[in-house]
Amino acid sequence: TSKDYPNDSLEIGRYESVNEILHSVHKRGLHLLEHAFVFFSSAASQKTLETAEYLCSKNTANLVNYTGFTNDEYNMVYNSSQMLSSEPRLFFSPKEQVAKDIVICGSGPSLDENIELLAKLQEDHLIISAASSFGTLITNNIIPDVLCILERGQFLHEDYKKFVNQEITEKTILVTSAVSDYKLGELFKKRVVFFRPSLTPLTIFSTSPSQLLPLDGPQAVNTAISLASSLKPNNVLMVGCDLGTLNLDKVRSITAAGVSPRTFDRQVPANFGGDCWTDSYMADA
């Protein structure tokens, strides 16, 4: 252990089996293997080659992932307890129609091309912003009726704080997952919290199946669509819900909130003819 880097150490040891190596790493934190670099000499023995192969195998990855998933569940239970302690309104799937005409806004590049249309539609449509599209709408003086947020990162509070003023605080309803950062609730007076399927907080805190928002992921646009569907509308218009791009020089709305890197490496048929670019995450969405 170095005096300058007291938390760093170099260990040299002899191990009888690969399991001993994993046990040694586990004592320091198995999740460290998630970003580990396994190096071995090209002149290594067959046993060393087999050991290195196992350390890079799916079996080892499963150990790491399981630990990561467990930590995630702990964090989500904590976030939910913080969120619910502020006593927000809980989502209940409505029995009757709430809105006839709804617009769902994603942060795809086509959002910028339809700002004038959205300015007209906001007069008689319910505008639902899917997460980062909120930045583009506010920048163009369009205040959405609803903001849907799915993620639970603590950076979200700062991402959205810069766009919020008194008028927005009063008008926009924040609809967020119970596992999202509770500090988001400080930005909006009207808040609705829903539970995500298959997560621990659902079984601990939920008191009714109606508090569940189905098919809410993997992206916030899925959340917005699920919410819109629950309001039993006659018509739903999706703007900026591109899930890809026609032009690799513009993969996202210019003034969307936060940072969301896009590496579109798959070319697929576009819905309205021709080809477009996307990736596995957008395809899943």
GROMACS .gro file of C-alpha atoms in nm:
model
  285
    1THR     CA    1   0.000   0.000   0.000
    2SER     CA    2   0.138   0.343  -0.098
    3LYS     CA    3   0.148   0.639   0.141
    4ASP     CA    4   0.029   0.865  -0.140
    5TYR     CA    5  -0.250   0.627  -0.238
    6PRO     CA    6  -0.354   0.452   0.086
    7ASN     CA    7  -0.657   0.286  -0.074
    8ASP     CA    8  -0.458   0.130  -0.357
    9SER     CA    9  -0.264  -0.192  -0.319
   10LEU     CA   10  -0.065  -0.434  -0.527
   11GLU     CA   11  -0.097  -0.796  -0.429
   12ILE     CA   12   0.128  -1.072  -0.556
   13GLY     CA   13   0.015  -1.421  -0.472
   14ARG     CA   14   0.003  -1.782  -0.574
   15TYR     CA   15  -0.339  -1.939  -0.613
   16GLU     CA   16  -0.432  -2.304  -0.648
   17SER     CA   17  -0.757  -2.233  -0.832
   18VAL     CA   18  -0.949  -1.957  -1.006
   19ASN     CA   19  -1.203  -1.964  -0.724
   20GLU     CA   20  -0.930  -1.846  -0.485
   21ILE     CA   21  -0.868  -1.549  -0.711
   22LEU     CA   22  -1.238  -1.465  -0.714
   23HIS     CA   23  -1.252  -1.500  -0.335
   24SER     CA   24  -0.961  -1.259  -0.300
   25VAL     CA   25  -1.134  -1.003  -0.523
   26HIS     CA   26  -1.464  -1.059  -0.343
   27LYS     CA   27  -1.311  -0.947  -0.013
   28ARG     CA   28  -1.243  -0.605  -0.169
   29GLY     CA   29  -1.572  -0.585  -0.359
   30LEU     CA   30  -1.688  -0.821  -0.632
   31HIS     CA   31  -1.832  -0.532  -0.831
   32LEU     CA   32  -1.475  -0.416  -0.897
   33LEU     CA   33  -1.454  -0.692  -1.155
   34GLU     CA   34  -1.706  -0.504  -1.368
   35HIS     CA   35  -1.427  -0.277  -1.494
   36ALA     CA   36  -1.135  -0.514  -1.443
   37PHE     CA   37  -0.867  -0.571  -1.703
   38VAL     CA   38  -0.736  -0.927  -1.712
   39PHE     CA   39  -0.382  -0.951  -1.851
   40PHE     CA   40  -0.169  -1.258  -1.905
   41SER     CA   41   0.152  -1.328  -2.093
   42SER     CA   42   0.141  -1.480  -2.440
   43ALA     CA   43   0.391  -1.736  -2.304
   44ALA     CA   44   0.156  -1.834  -2.020
   45SER     CA   45   0.093  -2.197  -1.935
   46GLN     CA   46  -0.225  -2.375  -2.039
   47LYS     CA   47  -0.356  -2.354  -1.682
   48THR     CA   48  -0.301  -1.977  -1.677
   49LEU     CA   49  -0.482  -1.942  -2.009
   50GLU     CA   50  -0.777  -2.141  -1.871
   51THR     CA   51  -0.779  -1.925  -1.558
   52ALA     CA   52  -0.783  -1.603  -1.761
   53GLU     CA   53  -1.061  -1.742  -1.978
   54TYR     CA   54  -1.271  -1.817  -1.670
   55LEU     CA   55  -1.212  -1.471  -1.525
   56CYS     CA   56  -1.351  -1.327  -1.848
   57SER     CA   57  -1.634  -1.579  -1.873
   58LYS     CA   58  -2.009  -1.537  -1.848
   59ASN     CA   59  -2.006  -1.721  -1.514
   60THR     CA   60  -1.790  -1.449  -1.360
   61ALA     CA   61  -1.997  -1.177  -1.526
   62ASN     CA   62  -2.312  -1.329  -1.373
   63LEU     CA   63  -2.157  -1.304  -1.025
   64VAL     CA   64  -2.078  -0.937  -1.084
   65ASN     CA   65  -2.419  -0.861  -1.236
   66TYR     CA   66  -2.603  -1.032  -0.951
   67THR     CA   67  -2.416  -0.819  -0.698
   68GLY     CA   68  -2.489  -0.509  -0.905
   69PHE     CA   69  -2.859  -0.591  -0.934
   70THR     CA   70  -2.879  -0.650  -0.558
   71ASN     CA   71  -2.715  -0.314  -0.487
   72ASP     CA   72  -2.957  -0.151  -0.732
   73GLU     CA   73  -3.255  -0.296  -0.548
   74TYR     CA   74  -3.124  -0.166  -0.214
   75ASN     CA   75  -3.078   0.180  -0.365
   76MET     CA   76  -3.426   0.174  -0.518
   77VAL     CA   77  -3.587   0.081  -0.187
   78TYR     CA   78  -3.401   0.372  -0.023
   79ASN     CA   79  -3.503   0.616  -0.300
   80SER     CA   80  -3.865   0.503  -0.274
   81SER     CA   81  -3.875   0.552   0.102
   82GLN     CA   82  -3.740   0.906   0.056
   83MET     CA   83  -3.982   0.981  -0.226
   84LEU     CA   84  -4.291   0.849  -0.047
   85SER     CA   85  -4.205   1.015   0.285
   86SER     CA   86  -4.277   1.353   0.119
   87GLU     CA   87  -4.635   1.230   0.065
   88PRO     CA   88  -4.683   1.281  -0.309
   89ARG     CA   89  -5.004   1.174  -0.479
   90LEU     CA   90  -4.990   0.810  -0.588
   91PHE     CA   91  -5.089   0.714  -0.939
   92PHE     CA   92  -5.416   0.524  -0.973
   93SER     CA   93  -5.518   0.397  -1.315
   94PRO     CA   94  -5.832   0.602  -1.397
   95LYS     CA   95  -6.159   0.426  -1.476
   96GLU     CA   96  -6.290   0.703  -1.702
   97GLN     CA   97  -6.145   0.913  -1.981
   98VAL     CA   98  -5.919   1.194  -1.859
   99ALA     CA   99  -5.801   1.345  -2.189
  100LYS     CA  100  -5.936   1.317  -2.544
  101ASP     CA  101  -5.634   1.439  -2.743
  102ILE     CA  102  -5.275   1.387  -2.626
  103VAL     CA  103  -4.935   1.477  -2.767
  104ILE     CA  104  -4.631   1.281  -2.648
  105CYS     CA  105  -4.297   1.457  -2.696
  106GLY     CA  106  -3.967   1.269  -2.717
  107SER     CA  107  -3.625   1.431  -2.757
  108GLY     CA  108  -3.549   1.293  -3.103
  109PRO     CA  109  -3.421   1.532  -3.373
  110SER     CA  110  -3.765   1.574  -3.533
  111LEU     CA  111  -3.887   1.754  -3.218
  112ASP     CA  112  -3.704   2.069  -3.332
  113GLU     CA  113  -3.880   2.057  -3.668
  114ASN     CA  114  -4.227   2.056  -3.513
  115ILE     CA  115  -4.211   2.337  -3.256
  116GLU     CA  116  -4.457   2.558  -3.444
  117LEU     CA  117  -4.703   2.270  -3.465
  118LEU     CA  118  -4.671   2.202  -3.092
  119ALA     CA  119  -4.731   2.569  -3.013
  120LYS     CA  120  -5.070   2.539  -3.184
  121LEU     CA  121  -5.156   2.196  -3.044
  122GLN     CA  122  -5.097   2.301  -2.684
  123GLU     CA  123  -5.415   2.508  -2.696
  124ASP     CA  124  -5.644   2.204  -2.709
  125HIS     CA  125  -5.420   1.900  -2.649
  126LEU     CA  126  -5.267   1.754  -2.333
  127ILE     CA  127  -4.890   1.781  -2.382
  128ILE     CA  128  -4.684   1.505  -2.218
  129SER     CA  129  -4.309   1.558  -2.213
  130ALA     CA  130  -4.094   1.244  -2.198
  131ALA     CA  131  -3.799   1.347  -1.978
  132SER     CA  132  -3.532   1.539  -2.171
  133SER     CA  133  -3.776   1.682  -2.430
  134PHE     CA  134  -3.877   1.912  -2.143
  135GLY     CA  135  -3.570   2.129  -2.212
  136THR     CA  136  -3.665   2.184  -2.576
  137LEU     CA  137  -4.029   2.262  -2.496
  138ILE     CA  138  -3.946   2.514  -2.223
  139THR     CA  139  -3.677   2.678  -2.437
  140ASN     CA  140  -3.946   2.737  -2.701
  141ASN     CA  141  -4.207   2.868  -2.454
  142ILE     CA  142  -4.418   2.553  -2.457
  143ILE     CA  143  -4.507   2.447  -2.103
  144PRO     CA  144  -4.605   2.078  -2.098
  145ASP     CA  145  -4.898   1.968  -1.888
  146VAL     CA  146  -4.710   1.658  -1.772
  147LEU     CA  147  -4.341   1.569  -1.735
  148CYS     CA  148  -4.263   1.196  -1.716
  149ILE     CA  149  -3.933   1.085  -1.564
  150LEU     CA  150  -3.826   0.722  -1.537
  151GLU     CA  151  -3.459   0.736  -1.437
  152ARG     CA  152  -3.332   0.746  -1.079
  153GLY     CA  153  -2.998   0.924  -1.117
  154GLN     CA  154  -2.925   1.207  -0.874
  155PHE     CA  155  -2.801   1.423  -1.162
  156LEU     CA  156  -3.161   1.469  -1.282
  157HIS     CA  157  -3.239   1.736  -1.024
  158GLU     CA  158  -2.971   1.967  -1.163
  159ASP     CA  159  -3.062   1.883  -1.523
  160TYR     CA  160  -3.420   2.005  -1.479
  161LYS     CA  161  -3.373   2.277  -1.220
  162LYS     CA  162  -3.233   2.518  -1.478
  163PHE     CA  163  -3.557   2.504  -1.681
  164VAL     CA  164  -3.806   2.552  -1.398
  165ASN     CA  165  -3.965   2.883  -1.299
  166GLN     CA  166  -4.273   2.977  -1.094
  167GLU     CA  167  -4.518   2.934  -1.383
  168ILE     CA  168  -4.384   2.591  -1.469
  169THR     CA  169  -4.386   2.489  -1.103
  170GLU     CA  170  -4.755   2.575  -1.085
  171LYS     CA  171  -4.870   2.424  -1.416
  172THR     CA  172  -4.666   2.113  -1.501
  173ILE     CA  173  -4.749   1.786  -1.324
  174LEU     CA  174  -4.444   1.573  -1.249
  175VAL     CA  175  -4.513   1.203  -1.301
  176THR     CA  176  -4.221   0.997  -1.183
  177SER     CA  177  -4.127   0.650  -1.070
  178ALA     CA  178  -4.112   0.586  -0.696
  179VAL     CA  179  -3.742   0.500  -0.739
  180SER     CA  180  -3.648   0.836  -0.895
  181ASP     CA  181  -3.455   1.102  -0.705
  182TYR     CA  182  -3.688   1.246  -0.442
  183LYS     CA  183  -3.532   1.593  -0.482
  184LEU     CA  184  -3.715   1.629  -0.814
  185GLY     CA  185  -4.028   1.683  -0.605
  186GLU     CA  186  -3.884   2.016  -0.485
  187LEU     CA  187  -3.922   2.158  -0.838
  188PHE     CA  188  -4.293   2.091  -0.894
  189LYS     CA  189  -4.597   2.152  -0.673
  190LYS     CA  190  -4.805   1.883  -0.844
  191ARG     CA  191  -4.650   1.537  -0.824
  192VAL     CA  192  -4.773   1.189  -0.904
  193VAL     CA  193  -4.569   0.880  -0.823
  194PHE     CA  194  -4.615   0.539  -0.983
  195PHE     CA  195  -4.461   0.199  -0.912
  196ARG     CA  196  -4.254   0.008  -1.165
  197PRO     CA  197  -4.323  -0.362  -1.226
  198SER     CA  198  -4.072  -0.625  -1.112
  199LEU     CA  199  -3.892  -0.397  -0.866
  200THR     CA  200  -3.874  -0.453  -0.490
  201PRO     CA  201  -4.046  -0.122  -0.391
  202LEU     CA  202  -4.363  -0.241  -0.562
  203THR     CA  203  -4.401  -0.533  -0.320
  204ILE     CA  204  -4.299  -0.328  -0.014
  205PHE     CA  205  -4.485   0.000  -0.059
  206SER     CA  206  -4.769  -0.046  -0.309
  207THR     CA  207  -5.121  -0.103  -0.176
  208SER     CA  208  -5.307  -0.151  -0.505
  209PRO     CA  209  -5.241  -0.294  -0.854
  210SER     CA  210  -5.377   0.036  -0.993
  211GLN     CA  211  -5.064   0.213  -0.867
  212LEU     CA  212  -4.857   0.021  -1.122
  213LEU     CA  213  -4.773   0.177  -1.459
  214PRO     CA  214  -4.717  -0.114  -1.699
  215LEU     CA  215  -4.467  -0.116  -1.985
  216ASP     CA  216  -4.301   0.196  -1.843
  217GLY     CA  217  -3.950   0.133  -1.980
  218PRO     CA  218  -3.679   0.109  -2.090
  219GLN     CA  219  -3.698   0.476  -2.196
  220ALA     CA  220  -3.901   0.769  -2.062
  221VAL     CA  221  -4.091   0.778  -2.390
  222ASN     CA  222  -4.231   0.435  -2.294
  223THR     CA  223  -4.344   0.586  -1.964
  224ALA     CA  224  -4.519   0.870  -2.145
  225ILE     CA  225  -4.695   0.631  -2.381
  226SER     CA  226  -4.806   0.406  -2.095
  227LEU     CA  227  -4.940   0.706  -1.903
  228ALA     CA  228  -5.117   0.843  -2.210
  229SER     CA  229  -5.281   0.506  -2.272
  230SER     CA  230  -5.411   0.494  -1.915
  231LEU     CA  231  -5.590   0.829  -1.969
  232LYS     CA  232  -5.810   0.662  -2.235
  233PRO     CA  233  -5.765   0.921  -2.513
  234ASN     CA  234  -5.931   0.926  -2.854
  235ASN     CA  235  -5.613   1.035  -3.030
  236VAL     CA  236  -5.241   1.023  -2.950
  237LEU     CA  237  -4.982   1.211  -3.154
  238MET     CA  238  -4.612   1.134  -3.104
  239VAL     CA  239  -4.360   1.408  -3.184
  240GLY     CA  240  -3.985   1.363  -3.151
  241CYS     CA  241  -4.029   0.995  -3.061
  242ASP     CA  242  -3.780   0.902  -3.334
  243LEU     CA  243  -3.585   0.626  -3.156
  244GLY     CA  244  -3.317   0.691  -3.413
  245THR     CA  245  -3.219   0.947  -3.675
  246LEU     CA  246  -3.212   1.002  -4.049
  247ASN     CA  247  -2.896   1.211  -4.015
  248LEU     CA  248  -2.600   1.101  -3.801
  249ASP     CA  249  -2.494   1.466  -3.767
  250LYS     CA  250  -2.806   1.528  -3.557
  251VAL     CA  251  -2.905   1.247  -3.323
  252ARG     CA  252  -3.102   1.445  -3.063
  253SER     CA  253  -3.296   1.766  -3.014
  254ILE     CA  254  -3.045   2.051  -2.978
  255THR     CA  255  -3.186   2.197  -2.654
  256ALA     CA  256  -3.295   1.872  -2.484
  257ALA     CA  257  -3.231   1.858  -2.109
  258GLY     CA  258  -2.927   1.678  -1.974
  259VAL     CA  259  -2.674   1.470  -2.164
  260SER     CA  260  -2.763   1.146  -2.339
  261PRO     CA  261  -2.486   1.017  -2.570
  262ARG     CA  262  -2.609   0.840  -2.880
  263THR     CA  263  -2.403   0.598  -3.087
  264PHE     CA  264  -2.634   0.491  -3.365
  265ASP     CA  265  -2.460   0.195  -3.529
  266ARG     CA  266  -2.752   0.005  -3.683
  267GLN     CA  267  -2.918   0.091  -4.013
  268VAL     CA  268  -3.280  -0.022  -4.036
  269PRO     CA  269  -3.588   0.057  -4.249
  270ALA     CA  270  -3.756   0.381  -4.142
  271ASN     CA  271  -4.131   0.390  -4.075
  272PHE     CA  272  -4.202   0.641  -4.352
  273GLY     CA  273  -3.967   0.501  -4.617
  274GLY     CA  274  -3.593   0.485  -4.668
  275ASP     CA  275  -3.344   0.387  -4.399
  276CYS     CA  276  -3.259   0.536  -4.060
  277TRP     CA  277  -2.996   0.486  -3.793
  278THR     CA  278  -3.059   0.346  -3.445
  279ASP     CA  279  -2.902   0.128  -3.176
  280SER     CA  280  -3.003  -0.169  -2.961
  281TYR     CA  281  -3.133   0.054  -2.676
  282MET     CA  282  -3.363   0.255  -2.901
  283ALA     CA  283  -3.474  -0.062  -3.079
  284ASP     CA  284  -3.571  -0.212  -2.741
  285ALA     CA  285  -3.765   0.104  -2.658
   0.00000   0.00000   0.00000
